[in-house]
Amino acid sequence: MNGTPDSNIFRPNDFCTKITGSIVFKRSGQYQINVNGIDGIRFFWNDSLIIDKTSENYSHTTFITDHVLKGRANKFKIEYFEDEGWGEIRMGYALLTKI
């Protein structure tokens, strides 16, 4: 996600969004998944709640490690709210060890 909602409909602050999807890894192995955001974040990985942070104007970074299998869909859901000021949400991953 890049940017803010349409300012003709919403103010650039005080909005929420839900991002859902899945990641299919090309290699089996141990992965580190990280989520970073400012304001409120709820992050689910394969239907498990991993992050439940709703502090306004604070940056949250959380890392989890998970063993994933090549070709298997790993579901994620991010619920994010932006209160005021700078808003940001990021998700990334890195392969730690191959299997």
XYZ file of N, CA and C in Angstrom:
297
model
N 0.847 -1.163 0.000
C 0.000 0.000 0.000
C 0.890 1.222 0.000
N 0.580 2.161 -0.827
C 1.380 3.373 -0.909
C 0.438 4.560 -0.932
N 0.573 5.444 0.035
C -0.256 6.631 0.043
C -1.371 6.569 1.056
N -2.345 7.460 0.871
C -3.479 7.562 1.773
C -4.761 7.419 0.964
N -5.879 7.244 1.648
C -7.147 7.178 0.925
C -7.441 8.487 0.194
N -8.350 8.459 -0.738
C -8.765 9.627 -1.510
C -9.209 10.739 -0.563
N -8.531 11.904 -0.622
C -8.833 13.006 0.295
C -10.207 13.613 0.036
N -10.829 13.324 -1.100
C -12.199 13.778 -1.339
C -13.205 12.963 -0.533
N -12.788 11.795 -0.090
C -13.671 10.923 0.683
C -13.256 10.891 2.152
N -11.952 10.757 2.409
C -11.421 10.655 3.765
C -10.389 11.745 3.990
N -10.184 12.084 5.249
C -9.045 12.935 5.587
C -7.793 12.070 5.495
N -6.611 12.678 5.248
C -5.386 11.874 5.136
C -5.018 11.151 6.435
N -5.607 11.568 7.537
C -5.437 10.891 8.814
C -6.769 10.250 9.189
N -6.743 9.518 10.268
C -7.959 8.893 10.785
C -8.601 7.941 9.783
N -7.842 6.955 9.342
C -8.415 5.936 8.464
C -7.923 4.567 8.901
N -8.588 3.551 8.429
C -8.139 2.186 8.687
C -8.245 1.396 7.391
N -7.476 0.323 7.332
C -7.494 -0.534 6.153
C -7.223 -1.972 6.573
N -7.648 -2.887 5.751
C -7.346 -4.301 5.966
C -6.680 -4.821 4.696
N -5.548 -5.486 4.871
C -4.790 -6.048 3.754
C -4.733 -7.554 3.975
N -5.182 -8.323 2.991
C -5.141 -9.776 3.107
C -4.448 -10.357 1.882
N -3.870 -11.512 2.077
C -3.221 -12.176 0.957
C -2.541 -13.446 1.405
N -1.705 -13.962 0.539
C -0.910 -15.140 0.881
C 0.433 -15.040 0.174
N 1.410 -15.698 0.768
C 2.758 -15.757 0.210
C 3.079 -17.222 -0.041
N 3.523 -17.526 -1.242
C 3.969 -18.874 -1.590
C 5.478 -18.797 -1.788
N 6.227 -19.434 -0.899
C 7.682 -19.375 -0.949
C 8.224 -20.375 -1.968
N 9.299 -19.996 -2.639
C 9.918 -20.855 -3.655
C 10.838 -21.901 -3.050
N 11.227 -21.690 -1.781
C 12.120 -22.632 -1.093
C 11.566 -22.953 0.285
N 11.688 -24.200 0.693
C 11.369 -24.568 2.071
C 12.483 -24.064 2.965
N 12.137 -23.724 4.190
C 13.162 -23.292 5.124
C 12.595 -22.490 6.273
N 13.512 -21.971 7.075
C 13.176 -21.136 8.215
C 13.203 -19.686 7.734
N 12.092 -18.990 7.869
C 11.972 -17.604 7.418
C 11.711 -16.685 8.595
N 12.224 -15.480 8.475
C 11.898 -14.424 9.421
C 10.910 -13.493 8.720
N 9.768 -13.278 9.337
C 8.750 -12.389 8.799
C 8.699 -11.181 9.721
N 8.718 -9.984 9.142
C 8.670 -8.791 9.967
C 7.550 -7.865 9.511
N 6.967 -7.199 10.495
C 5.918 -6.217 10.246
C 6.282 -4.972 11.032
N 6.197 -3.826 10.363
C 6.525 -2.550 10.986
C 5.439 -1.553 10.637
N 5.023 -0.772 11.604
C 4.026 0.251 11.330
C 3.929 1.258 12.452
N 3.271 2.351 12.138
C 3.047 3.417 13.104
C 1.549 3.481 13.365
N 1.176 3.610 14.591
C -0.190 3.626 15.103
C -0.663 2.195 15.309
N -1.837 1.817 14.873
C -2.411 0.531 15.258
C -2.210 -0.569 14.240
N -1.779 -1.740 14.724
C -1.546 -2.889 13.850
C -2.090 -4.149 14.519
N -2.804 -4.932 13.744
C -3.108 -6.315 14.104
C -2.620 -7.144 12.929
N -1.772 -8.139 13.221
C -1.184 -8.969 12.173
C -1.472 -10.430 12.468
N -2.022 -11.109 11.479
C -2.327 -12.539 11.570
C -1.464 -13.278 10.556
N -0.858 -14.389 10.977
C -0.058 -15.241 10.102
C -0.655 -16.636 10.174
N -1.132 -17.139 9.042
C -1.789 -18.451 8.993
C -2.859 -18.578 10.077
N -3.695 -17.544 10.160
C -4.854 -17.472 11.058
C -4.509 -17.324 12.537
N -3.237 -17.124 12.892
C -2.854 -16.891 14.287
C -2.556 -15.410 14.484
N -3.135 -14.818 15.534
C -2.865 -13.423 15.851
C -1.445 -13.308 16.400
N -0.599 -12.537 15.718
C 0.803 -12.379 16.103
C 1.037 -11.023 16.757
N 0.452 -9.972 16.202
C 0.614 -8.614 16.729
C -0.768 -8.056 17.029
N -0.899 -7.445 18.198
C -2.127 -6.741 18.561
C -1.715 -5.463 19.283
N -1.271 -4.476 18.522
C -0.765 -3.210 19.062
C -1.659 -2.082 18.576
N -2.239 -1.353 19.490
C -3.126 -0.263 19.103
C -2.714 1.064 19.730
N -1.433 1.242 20.018
C -0.942 2.491 20.589
C -0.806 3.540 19.497
N -1.387 4.695 19.711
C -1.311 5.758 18.722
C 0.065 6.406 18.752
N 0.558 6.764 17.574
C 1.801 7.510 17.394
C 3.037 6.787 17.916
N 3.014 5.484 17.926
C 4.182 4.695 18.284
C 4.525 3.769 17.134
N 5.808 3.561 16.933
C 6.272 2.643 15.899
C 6.368 1.241 16.493
N 5.843 0.268 15.778
C 5.870 -1.123 16.218
C 6.636 -1.943 15.187
N 7.597 -2.728 15.645
C 8.286 -3.672 14.771
C 8.269 -5.029 15.455
N 7.823 -6.029 14.754
C 7.770 -7.380 15.299
C 8.353 -8.351 14.287
N 9.176 -9.271 14.781
C 9.770 -10.318 13.954
C 9.260 -11.659 14.458
N 8.890 -12.529 13.536
C 8.571 -13.903 13.901
C 9.408 -14.821 13.016
N 9.632 -16.023 13.492
C 10.344 -17.028 12.713
C 9.394 -18.197 12.501
N 9.344 -18.670 11.259
C 8.433 -19.772 10.946
C 9.089 -20.696 9.933
N 8.844 -21.992 10.090
C 9.291 -22.987 9.112
C 8.204 -23.086 8.056
N 8.555 -22.827 6.811
C 7.565 -22.884 5.732
C 7.996 -23.901 4.681
N 7.009 -24.417 3.977
C 7.255 -25.406 2.938
C 7.121 -24.769 1.564
N 7.988 -25.166 0.685
C 7.960 -24.708 -0.706
C 6.588 -24.995 -1.318
N 6.038 -23.997 -1.999
C 4.788 -24.182 -2.716
C 3.523 -24.085 -1.884
N 3.637 -23.970 -0.573
C 2.457 -23.887 0.301
C 2.062 -22.429 0.496
N 0.777 -22.137 0.393
C 0.285 -20.770 0.612
C 0.251 -20.469 2.108
N 0.868 -19.362 2.498
C 0.873 -18.889 3.879
C 0.028 -17.623 3.926
N -1.110 -17.708 4.623
C -2.047 -16.589 4.650
C -1.598 -15.519 5.644
N -1.854 -14.259 5.275
C -1.633 -13.165 6.212
C -2.791 -12.185 6.130
N -2.986 -11.471 7.237
C -3.964 -10.387 7.279
C -3.373 -9.286 8.144
N -3.433 -8.062 7.657
C -2.989 -6.895 8.409
C -4.182 -5.968 8.555
N -4.501 -5.608 9.785
C -5.496 -4.574 10.064
C -4.720 -3.380 10.602
N -4.866 -2.243 9.963
C -4.037 -1.075 10.278
C -4.916 0.154 10.437
N -4.606 0.992 11.456
C -5.263 2.290 11.515
C -4.217 3.379 11.655
N -4.492 4.501 11.019
C -3.628 5.678 11.038
C -4.393 6.763 11.774
N -3.787 7.283 12.842
C -4.460 8.269 13.678
C -4.160 9.689 13.205
N -2.922 10.097 13.326
C -2.536 11.436 12.885
C -1.040 11.461 12.634
N -0.609 12.428 11.858
C 0.815 12.530 11.557
C 1.235 11.489 10.536
N 2.451 11.020 10.682
C 3.039 10.078 9.740
C 2.374 8.719 9.867
N 2.041 8.106 8.747
C 1.477 6.763 8.750
C 2.328 5.832 7.912
N 2.495 4.607 8.374
C 3.326 3.661 7.626
C 3.006 2.242 8.061
N 2.987 1.335 7.093
C 2.873 -0.093 7.377
C 3.750 -0.825 6.368
N 4.563 -1.762 6.848
C 5.446 -2.551 5.982
C 5.460 -3.993 6.453
N 5.648 -4.874 5.488
C 5.808 -6.296 5.791
C 6.920 -6.824 4.901
N 7.771 -7.664 5.464
C 8.854 -8.249 4.681
C 9.222 -9.620 5.221
N 10.116 -10.293 4.511
C 10.577 -11.604 4.971
C 11.980 -11.861 4.450
N 12.670 -12.762 5.138
C 14.020 -13.161 4.733
C 14.202 -14.641 5.041
N 14.856 -15.349 4.132
C 15.181 -16.757 4.343
C 16.372 -16.849 5.289
N 16.206 -17.563 6.402
C 17.295 -17.728 7.369
C 18.098 -18.991 7.079
N 17.409 -20.117 6.900
C 18.082 -21.382 6.587
C 17.253 -22.171 5.584
N 17.932 -22.746 4.595
C 17.262 -23.589 3.596
C 17.137 -25.006 4.119
N 16.127 -25.692 3.655
C 15.968 -27.109 3.994
C 15.891 -27.887 2.706
